[in-house]
mmCIF file of C-alpha atoms in Angstrom:
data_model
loop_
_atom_site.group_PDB
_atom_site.id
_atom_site.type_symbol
_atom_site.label_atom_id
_atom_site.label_comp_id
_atom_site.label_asym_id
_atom_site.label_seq_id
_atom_site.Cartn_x
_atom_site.Cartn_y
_atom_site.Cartn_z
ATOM 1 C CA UNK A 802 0.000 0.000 0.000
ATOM 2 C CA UNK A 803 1.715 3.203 -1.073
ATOM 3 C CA UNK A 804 0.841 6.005 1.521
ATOM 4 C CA UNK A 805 0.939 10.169 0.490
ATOM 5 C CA UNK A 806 1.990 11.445 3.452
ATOM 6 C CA UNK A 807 1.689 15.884 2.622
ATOM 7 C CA UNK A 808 3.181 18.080 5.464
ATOM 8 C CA UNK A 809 3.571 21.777 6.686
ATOM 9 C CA UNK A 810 5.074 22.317 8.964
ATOM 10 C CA UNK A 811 8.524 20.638 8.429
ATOM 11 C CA UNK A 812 9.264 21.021 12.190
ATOM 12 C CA UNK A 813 8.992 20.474 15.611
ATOM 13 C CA UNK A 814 6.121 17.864 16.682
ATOM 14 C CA UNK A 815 4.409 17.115 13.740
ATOM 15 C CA UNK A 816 7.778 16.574 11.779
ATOM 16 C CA UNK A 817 8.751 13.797 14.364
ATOM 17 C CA UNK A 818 5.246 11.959 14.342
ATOM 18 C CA UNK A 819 5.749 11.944 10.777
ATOM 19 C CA UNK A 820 9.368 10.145 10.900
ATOM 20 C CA UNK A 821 8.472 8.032 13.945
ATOM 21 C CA UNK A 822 5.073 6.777 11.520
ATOM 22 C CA UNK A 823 7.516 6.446 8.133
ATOM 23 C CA UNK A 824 10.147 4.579 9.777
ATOM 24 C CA UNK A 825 7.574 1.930 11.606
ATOM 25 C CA UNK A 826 5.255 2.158 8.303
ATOM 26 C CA UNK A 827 8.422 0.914 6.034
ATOM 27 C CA UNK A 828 9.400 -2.132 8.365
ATOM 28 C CA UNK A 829 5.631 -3.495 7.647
ATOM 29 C CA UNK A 830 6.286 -3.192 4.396
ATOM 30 C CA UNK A 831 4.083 -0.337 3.366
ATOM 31 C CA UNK A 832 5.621 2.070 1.340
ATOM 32 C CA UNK A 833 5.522 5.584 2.647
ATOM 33 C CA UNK A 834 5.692 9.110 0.339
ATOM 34 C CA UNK A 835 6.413 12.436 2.141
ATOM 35 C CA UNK A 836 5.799 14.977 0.563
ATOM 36 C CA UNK A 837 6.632 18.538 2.209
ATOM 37 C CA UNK A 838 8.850 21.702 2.018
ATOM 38 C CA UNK A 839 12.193 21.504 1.575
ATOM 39 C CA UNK A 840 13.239 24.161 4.372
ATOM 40 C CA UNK A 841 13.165 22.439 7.191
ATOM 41 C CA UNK A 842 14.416 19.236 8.666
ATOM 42 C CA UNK A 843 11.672 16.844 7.702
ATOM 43 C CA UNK A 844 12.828 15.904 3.762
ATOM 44 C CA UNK A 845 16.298 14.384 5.229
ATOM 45 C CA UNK A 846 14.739 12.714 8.519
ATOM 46 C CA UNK A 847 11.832 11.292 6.871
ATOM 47 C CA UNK A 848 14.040 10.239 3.858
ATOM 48 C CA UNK A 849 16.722 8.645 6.180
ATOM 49 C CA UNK A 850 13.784 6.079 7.943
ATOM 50 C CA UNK A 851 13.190 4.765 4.454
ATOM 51 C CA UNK A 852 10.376 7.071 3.039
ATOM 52 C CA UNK A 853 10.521 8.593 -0.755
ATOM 53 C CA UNK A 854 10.587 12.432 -0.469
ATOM 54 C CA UNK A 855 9.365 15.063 -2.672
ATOM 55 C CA UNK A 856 9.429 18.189 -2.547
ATOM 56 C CA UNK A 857 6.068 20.122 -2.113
ATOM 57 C CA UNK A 858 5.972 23.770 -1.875
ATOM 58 C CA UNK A 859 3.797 25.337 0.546
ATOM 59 C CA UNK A 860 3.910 27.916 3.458
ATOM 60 C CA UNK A 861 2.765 27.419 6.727
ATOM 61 C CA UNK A 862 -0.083 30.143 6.302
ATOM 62 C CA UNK A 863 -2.930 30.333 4.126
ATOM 63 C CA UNK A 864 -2.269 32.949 1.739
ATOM 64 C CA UNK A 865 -2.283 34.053 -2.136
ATOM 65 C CA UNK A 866 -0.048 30.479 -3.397
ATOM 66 C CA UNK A 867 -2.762 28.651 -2.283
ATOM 67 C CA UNK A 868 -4.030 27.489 -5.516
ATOM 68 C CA UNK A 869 -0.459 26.593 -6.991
ATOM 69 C CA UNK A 870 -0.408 24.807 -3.434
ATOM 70 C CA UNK A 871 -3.014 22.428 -4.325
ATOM 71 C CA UNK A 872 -1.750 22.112 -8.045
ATOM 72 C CA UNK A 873 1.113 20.748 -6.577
ATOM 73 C CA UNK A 874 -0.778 18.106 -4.322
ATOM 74 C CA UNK A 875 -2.831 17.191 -7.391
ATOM 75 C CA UNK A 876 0.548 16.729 -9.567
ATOM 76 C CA UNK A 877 1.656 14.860 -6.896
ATOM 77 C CA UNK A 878 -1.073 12.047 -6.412
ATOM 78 C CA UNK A 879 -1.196 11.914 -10.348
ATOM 79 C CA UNK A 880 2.775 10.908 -10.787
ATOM 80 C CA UNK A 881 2.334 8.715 -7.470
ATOM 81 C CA UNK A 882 -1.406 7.075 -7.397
ATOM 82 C CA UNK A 883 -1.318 6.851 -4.161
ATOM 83 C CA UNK A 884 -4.106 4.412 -1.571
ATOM 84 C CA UNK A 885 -4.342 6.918 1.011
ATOM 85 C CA UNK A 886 -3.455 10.860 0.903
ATOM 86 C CA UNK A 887 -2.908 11.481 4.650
ATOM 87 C CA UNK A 888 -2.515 15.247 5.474
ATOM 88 C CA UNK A 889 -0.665 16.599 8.264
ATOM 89 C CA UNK A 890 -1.414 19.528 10.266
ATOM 90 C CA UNK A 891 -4.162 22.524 9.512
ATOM 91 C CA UNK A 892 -2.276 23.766 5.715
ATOM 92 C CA UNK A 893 -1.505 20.494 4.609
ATOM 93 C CA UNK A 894 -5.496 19.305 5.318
ATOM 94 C CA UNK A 895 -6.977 22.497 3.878
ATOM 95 C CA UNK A 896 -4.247 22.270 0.809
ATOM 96 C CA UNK A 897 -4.869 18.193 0.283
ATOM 97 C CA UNK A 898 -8.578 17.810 0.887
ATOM 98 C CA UNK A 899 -9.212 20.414 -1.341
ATOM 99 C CA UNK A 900 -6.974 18.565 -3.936
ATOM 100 C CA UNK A 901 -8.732 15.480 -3.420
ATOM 101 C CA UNK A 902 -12.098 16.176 -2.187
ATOM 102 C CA UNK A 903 -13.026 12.739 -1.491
ATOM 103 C CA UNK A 904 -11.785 11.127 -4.950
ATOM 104 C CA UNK A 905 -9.098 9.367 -2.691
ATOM 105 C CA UNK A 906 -9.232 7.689 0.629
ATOM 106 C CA UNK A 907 -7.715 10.778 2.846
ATOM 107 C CA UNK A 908 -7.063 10.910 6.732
ATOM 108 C CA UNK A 909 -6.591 14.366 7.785
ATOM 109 C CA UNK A 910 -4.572 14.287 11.262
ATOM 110 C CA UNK A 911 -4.740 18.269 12.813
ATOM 111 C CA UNK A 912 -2.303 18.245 15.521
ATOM 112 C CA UNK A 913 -4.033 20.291 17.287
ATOM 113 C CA UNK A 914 -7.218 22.853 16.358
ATOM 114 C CA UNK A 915 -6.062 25.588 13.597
ATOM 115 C CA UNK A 916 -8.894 27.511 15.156
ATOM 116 C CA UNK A 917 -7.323 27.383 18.613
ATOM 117 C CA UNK A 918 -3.788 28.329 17.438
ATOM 118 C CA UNK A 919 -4.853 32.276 16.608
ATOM 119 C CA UNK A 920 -7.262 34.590 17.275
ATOM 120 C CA UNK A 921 -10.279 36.899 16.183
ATOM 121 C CA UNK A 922 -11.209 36.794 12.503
ATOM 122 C CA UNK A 923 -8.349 34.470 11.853
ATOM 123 C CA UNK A 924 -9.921 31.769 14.344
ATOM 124 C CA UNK A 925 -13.095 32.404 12.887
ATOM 125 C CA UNK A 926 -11.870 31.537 9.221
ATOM 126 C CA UNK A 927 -10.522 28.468 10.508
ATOM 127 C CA UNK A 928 -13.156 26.841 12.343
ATOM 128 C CA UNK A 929 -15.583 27.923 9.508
ATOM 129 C CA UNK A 930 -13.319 25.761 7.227
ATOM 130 C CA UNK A 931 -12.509 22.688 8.993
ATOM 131 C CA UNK A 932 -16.238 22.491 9.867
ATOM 132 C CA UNK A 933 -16.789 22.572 5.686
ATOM 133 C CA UNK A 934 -13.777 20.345 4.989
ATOM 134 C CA UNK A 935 -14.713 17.809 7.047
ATOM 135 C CA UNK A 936 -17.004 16.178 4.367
ATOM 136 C CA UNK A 937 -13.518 15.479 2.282
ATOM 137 C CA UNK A 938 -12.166 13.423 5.215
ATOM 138 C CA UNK A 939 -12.857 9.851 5.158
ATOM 139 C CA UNK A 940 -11.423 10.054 8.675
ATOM 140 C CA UNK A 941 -10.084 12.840 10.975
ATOM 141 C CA UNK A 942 -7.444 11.252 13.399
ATOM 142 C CA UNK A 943 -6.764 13.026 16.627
ATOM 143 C CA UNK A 944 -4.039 12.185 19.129
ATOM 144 C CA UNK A 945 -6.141 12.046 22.069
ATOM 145 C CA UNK A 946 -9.737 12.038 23.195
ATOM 146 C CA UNK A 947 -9.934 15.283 24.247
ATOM 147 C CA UNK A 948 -8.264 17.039 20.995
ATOM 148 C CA UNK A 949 -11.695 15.049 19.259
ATOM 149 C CA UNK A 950 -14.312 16.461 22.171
ATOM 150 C CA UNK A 951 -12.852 20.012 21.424
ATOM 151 C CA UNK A 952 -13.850 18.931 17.608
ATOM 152 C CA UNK A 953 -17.212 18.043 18.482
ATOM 153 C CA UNK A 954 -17.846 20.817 20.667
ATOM 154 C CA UNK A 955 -17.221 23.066 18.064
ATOM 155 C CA UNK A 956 -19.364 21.977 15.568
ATOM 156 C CA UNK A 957 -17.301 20.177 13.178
ATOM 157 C CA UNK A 958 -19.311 17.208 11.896
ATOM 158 C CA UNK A 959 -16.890 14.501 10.990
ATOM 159 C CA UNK A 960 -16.049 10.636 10.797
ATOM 160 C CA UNK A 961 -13.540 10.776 13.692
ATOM 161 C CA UNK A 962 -10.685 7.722 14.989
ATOM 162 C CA UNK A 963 -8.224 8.033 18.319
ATOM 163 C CA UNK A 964 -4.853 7.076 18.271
ATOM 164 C CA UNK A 965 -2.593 8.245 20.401
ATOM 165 C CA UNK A 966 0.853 9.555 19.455
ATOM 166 C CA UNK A 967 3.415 7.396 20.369
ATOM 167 C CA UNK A 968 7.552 6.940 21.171
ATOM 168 C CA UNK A 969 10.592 4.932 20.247
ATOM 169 C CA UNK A 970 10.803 2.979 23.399
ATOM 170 C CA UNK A 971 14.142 1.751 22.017
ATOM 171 C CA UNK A 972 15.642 5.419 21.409
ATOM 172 C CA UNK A 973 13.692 6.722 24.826
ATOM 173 C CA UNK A 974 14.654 4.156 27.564
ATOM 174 C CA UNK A 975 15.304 4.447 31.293
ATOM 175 C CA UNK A 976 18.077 6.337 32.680
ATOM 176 C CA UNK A 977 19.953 4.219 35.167
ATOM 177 C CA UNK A 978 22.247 4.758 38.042
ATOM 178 C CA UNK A 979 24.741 7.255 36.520
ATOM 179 C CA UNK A 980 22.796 8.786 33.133
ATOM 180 C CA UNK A 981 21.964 12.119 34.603
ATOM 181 C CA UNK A 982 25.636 12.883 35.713
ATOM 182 C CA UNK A 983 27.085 11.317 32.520
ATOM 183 C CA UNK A 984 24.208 13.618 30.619
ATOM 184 C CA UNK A 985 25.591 16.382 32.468
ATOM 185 C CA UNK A 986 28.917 16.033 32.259
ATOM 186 C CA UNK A 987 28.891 15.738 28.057
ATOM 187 C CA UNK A 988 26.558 19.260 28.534
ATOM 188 C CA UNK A 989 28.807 20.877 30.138
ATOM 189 C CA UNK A 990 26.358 21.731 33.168
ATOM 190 C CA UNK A 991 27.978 21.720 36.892
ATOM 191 C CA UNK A 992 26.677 19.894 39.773
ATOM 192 C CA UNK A 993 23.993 22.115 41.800
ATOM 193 C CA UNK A 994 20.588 22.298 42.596
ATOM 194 C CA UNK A 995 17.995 20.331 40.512
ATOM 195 C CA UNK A 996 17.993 20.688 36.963
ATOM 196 C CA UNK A 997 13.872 21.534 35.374
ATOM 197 C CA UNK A 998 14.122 21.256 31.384
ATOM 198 C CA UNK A 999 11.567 22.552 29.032
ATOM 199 C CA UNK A 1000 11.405 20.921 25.684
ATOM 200 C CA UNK A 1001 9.910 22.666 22.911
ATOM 201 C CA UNK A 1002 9.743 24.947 19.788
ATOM 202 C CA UNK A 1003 9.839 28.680 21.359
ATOM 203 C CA UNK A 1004 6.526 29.814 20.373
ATOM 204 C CA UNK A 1005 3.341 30.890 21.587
ATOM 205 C CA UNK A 1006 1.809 27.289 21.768
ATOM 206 C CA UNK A 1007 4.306 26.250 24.134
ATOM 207 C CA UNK A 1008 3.891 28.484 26.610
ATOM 208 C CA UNK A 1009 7.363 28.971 27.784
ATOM 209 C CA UNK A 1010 6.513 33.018 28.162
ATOM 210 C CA UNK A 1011 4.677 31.308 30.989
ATOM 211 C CA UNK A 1012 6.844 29.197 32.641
ATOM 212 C CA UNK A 1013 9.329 32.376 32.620
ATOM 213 C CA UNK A 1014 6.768 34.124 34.566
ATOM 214 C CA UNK A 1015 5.973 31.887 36.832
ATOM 215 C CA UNK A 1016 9.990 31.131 37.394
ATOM 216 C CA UNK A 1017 10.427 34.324 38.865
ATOM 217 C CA UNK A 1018 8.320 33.737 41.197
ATOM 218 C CA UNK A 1019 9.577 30.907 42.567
ATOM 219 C CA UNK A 1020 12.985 31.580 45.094
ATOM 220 C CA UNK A 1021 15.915 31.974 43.650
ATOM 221 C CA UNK A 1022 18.853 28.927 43.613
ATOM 222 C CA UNK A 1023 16.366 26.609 44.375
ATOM 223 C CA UNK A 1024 16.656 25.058 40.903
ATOM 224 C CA UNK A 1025 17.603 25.589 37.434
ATOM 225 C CA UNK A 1026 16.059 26.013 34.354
ATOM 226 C CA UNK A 1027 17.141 25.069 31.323
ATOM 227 C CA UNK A 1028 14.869 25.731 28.066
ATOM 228 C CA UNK A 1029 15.932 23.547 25.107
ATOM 229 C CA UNK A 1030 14.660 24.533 21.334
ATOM 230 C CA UNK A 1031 14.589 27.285 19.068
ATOM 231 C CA UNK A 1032 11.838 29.182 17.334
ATOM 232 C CA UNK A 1033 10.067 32.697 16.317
ATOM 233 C CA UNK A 1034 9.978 33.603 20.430
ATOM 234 C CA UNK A 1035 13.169 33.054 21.237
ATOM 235 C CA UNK A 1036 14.521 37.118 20.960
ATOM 236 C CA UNK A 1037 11.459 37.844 23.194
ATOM 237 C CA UNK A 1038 11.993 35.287 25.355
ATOM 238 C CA UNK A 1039 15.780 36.027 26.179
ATOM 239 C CA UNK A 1040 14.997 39.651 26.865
ATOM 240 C CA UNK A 1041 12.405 38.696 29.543
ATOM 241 C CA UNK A 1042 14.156 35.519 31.219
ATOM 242 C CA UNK A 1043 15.206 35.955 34.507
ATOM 243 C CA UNK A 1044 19.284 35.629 35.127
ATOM 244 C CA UNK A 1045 20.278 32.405 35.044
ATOM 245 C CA UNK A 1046 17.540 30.790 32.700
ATOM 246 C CA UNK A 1047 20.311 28.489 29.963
ATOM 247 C CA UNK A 1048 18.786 28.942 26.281
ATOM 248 C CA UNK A 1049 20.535 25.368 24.703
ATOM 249 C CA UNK A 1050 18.781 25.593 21.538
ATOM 250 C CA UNK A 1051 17.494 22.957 19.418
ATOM 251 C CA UNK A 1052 19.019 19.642 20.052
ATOM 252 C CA UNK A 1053 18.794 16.789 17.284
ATOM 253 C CA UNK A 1054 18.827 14.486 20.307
ATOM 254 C CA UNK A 1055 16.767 15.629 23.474
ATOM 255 C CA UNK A 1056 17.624 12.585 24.994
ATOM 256 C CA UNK A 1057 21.162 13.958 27.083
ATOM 257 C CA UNK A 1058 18.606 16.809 28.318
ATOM 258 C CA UNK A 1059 16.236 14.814 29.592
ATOM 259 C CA UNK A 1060 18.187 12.230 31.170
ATOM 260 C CA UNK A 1061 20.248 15.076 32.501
ATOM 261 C CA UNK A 1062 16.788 16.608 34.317
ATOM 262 C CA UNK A 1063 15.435 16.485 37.501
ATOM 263 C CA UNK A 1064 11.890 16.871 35.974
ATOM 264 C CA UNK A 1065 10.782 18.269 33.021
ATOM 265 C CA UNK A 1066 8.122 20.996 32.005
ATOM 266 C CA UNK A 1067 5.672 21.533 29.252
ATOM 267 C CA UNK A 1068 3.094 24.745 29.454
ATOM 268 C CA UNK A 1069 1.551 24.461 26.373
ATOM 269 C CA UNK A 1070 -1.333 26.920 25.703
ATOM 270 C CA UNK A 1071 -2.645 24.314 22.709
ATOM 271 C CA UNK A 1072 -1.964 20.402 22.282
ATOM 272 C CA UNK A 1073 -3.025 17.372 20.614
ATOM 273 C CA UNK A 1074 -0.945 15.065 22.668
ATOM 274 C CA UNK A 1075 2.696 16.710 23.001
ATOM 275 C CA UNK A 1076 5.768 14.037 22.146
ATOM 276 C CA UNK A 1077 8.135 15.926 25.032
ATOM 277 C CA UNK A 1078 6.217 13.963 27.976
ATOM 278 C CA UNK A 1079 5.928 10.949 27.087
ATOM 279 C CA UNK A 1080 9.551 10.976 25.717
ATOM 280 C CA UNK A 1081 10.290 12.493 28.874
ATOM 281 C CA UNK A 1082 8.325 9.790 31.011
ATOM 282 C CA UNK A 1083 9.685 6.960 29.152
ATOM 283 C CA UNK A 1084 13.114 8.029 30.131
ATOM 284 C CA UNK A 1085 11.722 7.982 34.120
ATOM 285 C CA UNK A 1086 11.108 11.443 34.631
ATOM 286 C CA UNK A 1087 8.318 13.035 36.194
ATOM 287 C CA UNK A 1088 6.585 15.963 34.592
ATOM 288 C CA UNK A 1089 4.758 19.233 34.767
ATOM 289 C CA UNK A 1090 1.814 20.149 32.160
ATOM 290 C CA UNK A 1091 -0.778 22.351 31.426
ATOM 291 C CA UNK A 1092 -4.365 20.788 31.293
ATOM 292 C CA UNK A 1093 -4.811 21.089 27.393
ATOM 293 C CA UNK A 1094 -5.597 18.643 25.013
ATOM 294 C CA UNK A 1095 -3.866 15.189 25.763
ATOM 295 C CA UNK A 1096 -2.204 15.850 28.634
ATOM 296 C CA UNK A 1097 -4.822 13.902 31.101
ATOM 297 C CA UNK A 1098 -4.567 10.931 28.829
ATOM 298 C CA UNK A 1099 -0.469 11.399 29.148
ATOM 299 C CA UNK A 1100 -0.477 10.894 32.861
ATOM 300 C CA UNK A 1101 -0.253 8.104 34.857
ATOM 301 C CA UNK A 1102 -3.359 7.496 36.914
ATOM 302 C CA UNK A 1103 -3.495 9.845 39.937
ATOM 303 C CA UNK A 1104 -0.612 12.071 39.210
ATOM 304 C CA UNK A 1105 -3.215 14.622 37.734
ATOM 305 C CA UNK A 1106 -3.089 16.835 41.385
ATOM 306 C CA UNK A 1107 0.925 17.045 41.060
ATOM 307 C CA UNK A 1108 1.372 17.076 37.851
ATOM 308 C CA UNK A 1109 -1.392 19.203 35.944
ATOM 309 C CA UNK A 1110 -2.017 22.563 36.199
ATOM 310 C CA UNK A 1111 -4.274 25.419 34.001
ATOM 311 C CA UNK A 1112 -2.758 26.864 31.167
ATOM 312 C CA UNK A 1113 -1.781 30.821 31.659
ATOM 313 C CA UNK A 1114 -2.059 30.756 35.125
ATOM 314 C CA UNK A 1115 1.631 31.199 35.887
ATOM 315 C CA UNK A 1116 0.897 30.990 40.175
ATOM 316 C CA UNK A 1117 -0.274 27.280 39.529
ATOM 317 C CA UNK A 1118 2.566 26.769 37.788
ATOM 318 C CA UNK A 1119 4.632 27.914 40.112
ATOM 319 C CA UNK A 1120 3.553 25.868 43.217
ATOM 320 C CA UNK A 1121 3.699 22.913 40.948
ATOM 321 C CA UNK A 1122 7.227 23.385 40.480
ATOM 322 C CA UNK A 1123 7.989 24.107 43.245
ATOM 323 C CA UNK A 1124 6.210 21.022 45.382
ATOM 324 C CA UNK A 1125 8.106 19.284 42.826
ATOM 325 C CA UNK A 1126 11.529 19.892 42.561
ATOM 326 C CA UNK A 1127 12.094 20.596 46.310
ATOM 327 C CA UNK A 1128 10.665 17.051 47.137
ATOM 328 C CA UNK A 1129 13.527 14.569 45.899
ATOM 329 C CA UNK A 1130 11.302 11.446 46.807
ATOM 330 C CA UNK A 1131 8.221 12.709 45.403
ATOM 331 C CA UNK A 1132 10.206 12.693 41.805
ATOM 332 C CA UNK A 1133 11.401 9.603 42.328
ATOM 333 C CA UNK A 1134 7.550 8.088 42.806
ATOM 334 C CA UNK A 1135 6.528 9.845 40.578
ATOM 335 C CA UNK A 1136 9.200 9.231 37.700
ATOM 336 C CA UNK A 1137 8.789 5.768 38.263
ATOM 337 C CA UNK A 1138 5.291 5.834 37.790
ATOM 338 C CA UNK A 1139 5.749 7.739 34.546
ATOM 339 C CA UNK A 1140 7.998 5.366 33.327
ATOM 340 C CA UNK A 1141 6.047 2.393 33.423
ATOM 341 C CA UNK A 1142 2.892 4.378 32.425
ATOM 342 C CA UNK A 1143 4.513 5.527 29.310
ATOM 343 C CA UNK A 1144 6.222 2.316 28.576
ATOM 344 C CA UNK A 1145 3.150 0.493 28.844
ATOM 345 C CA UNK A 1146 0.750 2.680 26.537
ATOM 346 C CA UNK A 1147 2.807 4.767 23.835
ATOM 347 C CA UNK A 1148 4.485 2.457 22.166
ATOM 348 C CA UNK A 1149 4.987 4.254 18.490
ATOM 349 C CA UNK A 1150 4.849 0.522 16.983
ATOM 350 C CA UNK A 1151 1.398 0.368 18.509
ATOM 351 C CA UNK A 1152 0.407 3.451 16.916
ATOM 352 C CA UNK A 1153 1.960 2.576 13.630
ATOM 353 C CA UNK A 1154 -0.422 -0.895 13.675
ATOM 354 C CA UNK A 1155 -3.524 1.300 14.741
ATOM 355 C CA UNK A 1156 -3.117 3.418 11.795
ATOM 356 C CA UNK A 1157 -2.394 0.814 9.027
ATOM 357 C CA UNK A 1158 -5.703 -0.933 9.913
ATOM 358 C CA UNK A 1159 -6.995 2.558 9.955
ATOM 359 C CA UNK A 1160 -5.622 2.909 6.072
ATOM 360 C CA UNK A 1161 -7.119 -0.921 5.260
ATOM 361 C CA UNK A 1162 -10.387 -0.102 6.705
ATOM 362 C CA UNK A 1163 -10.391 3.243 4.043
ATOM 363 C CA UNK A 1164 -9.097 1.287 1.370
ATOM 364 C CA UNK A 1165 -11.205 -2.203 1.439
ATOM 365 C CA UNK A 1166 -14.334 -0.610 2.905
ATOM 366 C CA UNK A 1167 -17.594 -2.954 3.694
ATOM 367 C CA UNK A 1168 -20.407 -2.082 1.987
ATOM 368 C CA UNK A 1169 -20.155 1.555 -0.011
ATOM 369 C CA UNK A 1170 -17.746 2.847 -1.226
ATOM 370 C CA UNK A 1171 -15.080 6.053 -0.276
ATOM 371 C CA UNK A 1172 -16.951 8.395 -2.958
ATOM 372 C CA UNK A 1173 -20.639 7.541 -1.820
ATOM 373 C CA UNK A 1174 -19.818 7.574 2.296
ATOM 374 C CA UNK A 1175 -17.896 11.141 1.570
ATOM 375 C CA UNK A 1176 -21.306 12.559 -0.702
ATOM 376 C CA UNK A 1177 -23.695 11.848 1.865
#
């Protein structure tokens, strides 16, 4: 079964889903096509776990190229024929369902709401189209349960399926005894007080503006912090950080940074299921998140009242932190926990399987077919 797999954006979260599906999608034999921009690190990742790249040109933004956007999808699926157009993210869905408009089996996956990523007239657009472009999606995939309720609740009408992201165990394994001095030795980062690490693109949607705020208000040399990507924020963010706050920038590997943590943050404003925790969990570490989509579904069973606090509300953050990384044994239960949570549930091979029979349900449905379920 040869898969289209059209993406924008070409980084951060969505690119690694992408690679992570690719890489398990080629060892079952299924034979993955990504097609994306060429500006970011996508083409070469996705390329080096076995998938056949193309180049599709598209901006992150709807704009005035749309149409040649969606010339190039349709030249695409004619020199490829693919089974399944899957769509990635809020351009590459409007971009390929408008290409296709049902003529193909197509899954479009949102990573997160397009409508909950801006605001005023923008939001307005958006959620006015995914409610209309639902009808030329023979299935909308969301990451978690509660990125599918925030769907339903506003209005879009659709033929939904769950699957939650998942990790490379393999790649994301335990820490033992010495990791997290070995991590932070070959970081270059002294021995001192407990080490919190935020993984994430610097943007808005992560929150780390947040986490900023609510890190001054916590008391000084208590911790460090330690905020590990790059991004469109990142001038802002440096001129606001308190003194002491380590920018790494983007790391092909976040593995050294997590092992090297005491605990790890995410204060996303907007999720589908974010990789960082579970990546982070799987390695043993305990976590702080903000109570957006996925992040219930993340967390081990009664580690919501530690570990889960409301998004923009930088106080709540604060006191979560700081319970946290002042309490050595508490991050010990709790890491543990997380680790055999994650272990047990996100396995990205178990994701993979979920969405092939997701694929073979489109492709060899009962009954009618793709073009009469999508024109009722």
């Amino acid at each position: 079964m040869k898969i289209l797999h059209l993406v924008q954006p070409v980084e951060g979260g969505v690119a690694r889903v992408v690679v992570d599906l690719v890489r398990a999608q080629v060892r079952t034999g299924l034979r993955p096509v990504v097609a994306c921009p060429s500006d970011g690190p996508l083409a070469a990742r996705a390329s080096a776990a076995g998938a056949e790249v193309h180049e599709w040109r598209a901006v992150r933004n709807p704009g005035p190229g749309l149409a040649r956007e969606i010339a190039g999808v349709r030249s695409l699926i004619r020199e490829h024929r693919p089974q399944v157009v899957h769509a990635h993210s809020a351009k590459a869905g409007l971009a390929g369902r408008m290409a296709v408009r049902g003529r193909i089996p197509t899954v479009f996956q949102p990573h997160a709401w397009s409508f909950e990523a801006v605001r005023g007239g923008t939001a307005s657009a958006a959620l006015k189209w995914e409610r209309f472009g639902a009808r030329w999606a023979d299935r909308v995939l969301c990451v978690s349960a509660s990125e599918r309720t925030a769907g339903e609740r506003a209005g879009i009408a659709a033929r939904w399926s769950v699957i939650h992201n998942g990790i490379d165990l393999a790649h994301f394994r335990p820490a033992g005894p010495g990791t997290r001095a070995n991590a932070r030795a070959v970081l270059g980062l002294p021995d001192g007080p407990p080490l919190l690490v935020c993984v994430g693109r610097l943007s808005r949607q992560k929150g780390q503006d947040v986490l900023l705020e609510a890190w001054r208000a916590m008391r000084p040399g208590t911790a460090r912090l330690a905020l590990v990507g790059s991004g469109p924020e990142e001038a802002r963010l440096r001129e606001a950080a308190p003194a002491g706050v380590l920018f790494a920038g983007a790391a092909d590997d976040v593995r050294p940074w997590i092992h090297a943590a005491d605990a790890v943050v995410l204060p996303s404003r907007w999720e589908g299921m974010a990789l960082a925790p579970l990546e982070a969990m799987a390695c043993g570490r305990p976590v702080v998140m903000t109570d957006v989509a996925g992040a219930g579904e993340s967390l081990p069973p009664g580690q919501h009242a530690h570990c889960l606090v409301p998004p923009d509300d930088p106080p709540a953050l604060a006191h979560a932190l700081t319970a946290l990384l002042s309490d050595p044994s508490l991050r010990t239960e709790l890491g543990l926990a997380a680790q055999l949570h994650a272990r047990a549930g996100f396995d990205v091979r178990r994701t993979a399987a979920q969405v092939t029979r997701l694929y073979q349900e489109l492709v060899h449905p009962s009954g009618t077919t793709t073009r009469e379920r999508t024109e009722r």
